[in-house]
Coordinates of C-alpha atoms in Angstrom, one line a residue:
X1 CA 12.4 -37.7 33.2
X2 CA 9.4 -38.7 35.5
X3 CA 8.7 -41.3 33.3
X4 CA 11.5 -43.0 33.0
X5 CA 11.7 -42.8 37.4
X6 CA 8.5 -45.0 37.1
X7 CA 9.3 -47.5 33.8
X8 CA 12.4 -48.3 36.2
X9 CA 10.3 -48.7 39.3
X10 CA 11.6 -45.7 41.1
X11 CA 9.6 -43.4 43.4
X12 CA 9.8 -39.6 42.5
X13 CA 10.6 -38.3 45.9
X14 CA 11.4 -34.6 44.5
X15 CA 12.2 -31.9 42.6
X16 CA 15.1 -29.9 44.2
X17 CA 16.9 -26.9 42.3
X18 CA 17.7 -28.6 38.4
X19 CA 17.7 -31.7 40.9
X20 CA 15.8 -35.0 40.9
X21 CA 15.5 -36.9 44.2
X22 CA 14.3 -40.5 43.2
X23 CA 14.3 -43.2 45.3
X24 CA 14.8 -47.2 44.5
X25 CA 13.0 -49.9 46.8
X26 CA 10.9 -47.8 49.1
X27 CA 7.8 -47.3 49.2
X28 CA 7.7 -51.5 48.0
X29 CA 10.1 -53.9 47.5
X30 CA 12.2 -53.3 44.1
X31 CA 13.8 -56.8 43.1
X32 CA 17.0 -55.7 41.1
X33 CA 16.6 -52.0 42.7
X34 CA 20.5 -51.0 42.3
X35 CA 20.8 -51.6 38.5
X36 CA 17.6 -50.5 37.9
X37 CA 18.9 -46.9 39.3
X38 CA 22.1 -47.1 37.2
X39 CA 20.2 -48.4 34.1
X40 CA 17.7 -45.2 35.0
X41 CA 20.3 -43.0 34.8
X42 CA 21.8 -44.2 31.8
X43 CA 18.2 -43.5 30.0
X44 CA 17.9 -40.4 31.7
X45 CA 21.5 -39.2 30.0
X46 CA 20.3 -40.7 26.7
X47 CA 17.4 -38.6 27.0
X48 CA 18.7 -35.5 28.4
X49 CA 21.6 -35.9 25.1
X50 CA 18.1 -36.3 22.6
X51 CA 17.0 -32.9 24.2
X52 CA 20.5 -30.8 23.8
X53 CA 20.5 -31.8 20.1
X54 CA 17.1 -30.7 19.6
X55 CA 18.3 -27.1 21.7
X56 CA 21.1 -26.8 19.7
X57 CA 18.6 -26.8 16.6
X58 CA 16.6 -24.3 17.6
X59 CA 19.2 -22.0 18.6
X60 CA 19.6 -23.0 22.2
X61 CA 22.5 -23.6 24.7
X62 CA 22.8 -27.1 24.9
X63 CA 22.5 -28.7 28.7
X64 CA 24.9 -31.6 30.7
X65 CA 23.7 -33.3 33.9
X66 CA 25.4 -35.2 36.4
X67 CA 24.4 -37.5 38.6
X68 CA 25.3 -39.8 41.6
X69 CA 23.5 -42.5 43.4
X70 CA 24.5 -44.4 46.7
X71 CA 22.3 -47.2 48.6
X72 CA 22.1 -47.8 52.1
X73 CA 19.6 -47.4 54.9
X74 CA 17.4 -44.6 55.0
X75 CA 14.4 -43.8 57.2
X76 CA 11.8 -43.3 55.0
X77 CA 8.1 -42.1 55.2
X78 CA 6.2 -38.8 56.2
X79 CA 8.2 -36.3 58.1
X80 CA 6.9 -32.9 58.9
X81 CA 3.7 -32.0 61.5
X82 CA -0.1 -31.9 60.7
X83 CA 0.4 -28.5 59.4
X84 CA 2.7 -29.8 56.4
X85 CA 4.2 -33.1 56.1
X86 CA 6.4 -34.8 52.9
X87 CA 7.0 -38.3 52.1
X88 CA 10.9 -38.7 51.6
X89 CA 14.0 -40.3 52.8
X90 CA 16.7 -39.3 55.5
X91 CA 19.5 -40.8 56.2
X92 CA 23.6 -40.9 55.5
X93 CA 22.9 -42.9 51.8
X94 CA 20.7 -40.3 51.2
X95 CA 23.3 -37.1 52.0
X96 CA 26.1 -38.9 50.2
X97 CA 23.8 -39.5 47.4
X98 CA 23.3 -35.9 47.0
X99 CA 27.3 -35.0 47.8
X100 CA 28.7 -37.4 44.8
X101 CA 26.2 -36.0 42.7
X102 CA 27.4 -32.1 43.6
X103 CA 30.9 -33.0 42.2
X104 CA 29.8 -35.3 39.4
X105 CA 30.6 -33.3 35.5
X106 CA 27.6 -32.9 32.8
X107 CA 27.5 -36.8 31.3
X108 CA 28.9 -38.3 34.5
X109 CA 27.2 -41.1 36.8
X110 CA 29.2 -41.4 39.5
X111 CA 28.4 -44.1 42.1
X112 CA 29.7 -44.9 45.8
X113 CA 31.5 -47.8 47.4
X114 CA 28.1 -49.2 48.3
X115 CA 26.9 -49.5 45.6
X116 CA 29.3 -50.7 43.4
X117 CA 28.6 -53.5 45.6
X118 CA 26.1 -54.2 44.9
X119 CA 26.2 -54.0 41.0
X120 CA 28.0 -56.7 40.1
X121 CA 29.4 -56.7 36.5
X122 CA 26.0 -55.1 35.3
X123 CA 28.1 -52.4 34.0
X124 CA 31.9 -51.1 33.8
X125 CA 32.5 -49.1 37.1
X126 CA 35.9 -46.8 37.1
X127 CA 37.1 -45.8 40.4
X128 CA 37.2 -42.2 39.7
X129 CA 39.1 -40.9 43.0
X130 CA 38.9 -40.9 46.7
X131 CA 37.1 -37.5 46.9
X132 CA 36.6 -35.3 49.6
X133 CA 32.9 -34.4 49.9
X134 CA 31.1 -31.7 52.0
X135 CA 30.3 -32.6 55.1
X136 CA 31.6 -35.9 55.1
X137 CA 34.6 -36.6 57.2
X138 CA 36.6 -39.3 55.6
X139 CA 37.7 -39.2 51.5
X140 CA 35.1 -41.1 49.8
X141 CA 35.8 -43.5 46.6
X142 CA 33.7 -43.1 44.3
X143 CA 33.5 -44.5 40.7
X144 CA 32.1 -43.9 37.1
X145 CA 29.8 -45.9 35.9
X146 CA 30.3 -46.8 31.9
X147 CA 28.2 -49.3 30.1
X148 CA 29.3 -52.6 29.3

C-alpha cells in the first residue's frame, strides 16, 4: 500500500489500527490532488482484492477494506513538544475523513460532499445516504464512488 500512497503523490502520514492515514497536497502542492486520492483508492482495492485471492489459496480468510476520503482545510505540520513531535494533519476534513471511513463496508470508497466537489465526472459518485456520524452534529451525505 505504501507504494501506491507515493506513485499517486500522497504523503504517508500513518499507520493507525488496520488504518492508513494518507494525506493529498501537503507537504507540496499536488496538481489534481482529489482524483489522485480516489484513483489511489481504487488501486489500493484492486490490490487489497489481488491479495484475498492469493489468502484464499493458501488456506486463509480472505480480507475487505473500506475507505473514505474528504478534503478541506487542515493544519498541518509538527505537533507534539521537543520530547516527541509527529508530522500530521488536524482539522474537521481530517475527523470526517476518518468518521466516513468508520461506516464505509469491505470494497466501499465512500467520499463527502466536499469532495465530490471537487471531482468532477472523474468517476461515477452515488449518493449513498445522509449518515449520522460520530461526533458530528448534523447528518452528513456521503457518496460511493464507482468507476466510470
Amino acid at each position: 500500500m505504501t507504494e501506491l500512497v507515493t506513485q499517486y503523490g500522497g504523503t504517508l502520514d500513518k499507520f493507525v489500527g488496520d488504518c492508513i492515514m494518507v494525506l493529498f497536497n501537503a507537504p507540496d502542492d499536488t496538481v489534481g490532488h482529489p482524483t489522485r486520492a480516489v484513483e489511489m483508492a481504487f488501486a489500493m482495492q484492486d490490490r487489497i482484492w489481488e491479495l484475498s485471492e492469493s489468502w484464499k489459496e493458501r488456506g486463509r480468510d480472505p480480507i475487505g477494506v473500506g475507505m473514505g476520503i474528504s478534503t478541506g482545510f487542515a493544519t498541518v505540520g509538527n505537533f507534539g513538544s521537543e520530547i516527541y513531535s509527529d508530522y500530521t494533519a488536524i482539522g474537521n476534513c481530517v475527523n470526517l475523513a476518518a468518521r466516513i471511513e468508520s461506516i464505509s463496508e469491505p470494497g466501499e470508497i465512500l467520499v463527502s460532499e466536499a469532495m465530490k466537489s471537487q471531482l468532477g465526472d472523474a468517476f461515477s459518485l452515488r449518493a449513498h445516504g445522509k449518515r449520522e456520524l460520530k461526533g458530528i452534529s448534523n447528518p452528513v451525505q456521503v457518496y460511493l464512488a464507482e468507476r466510470n
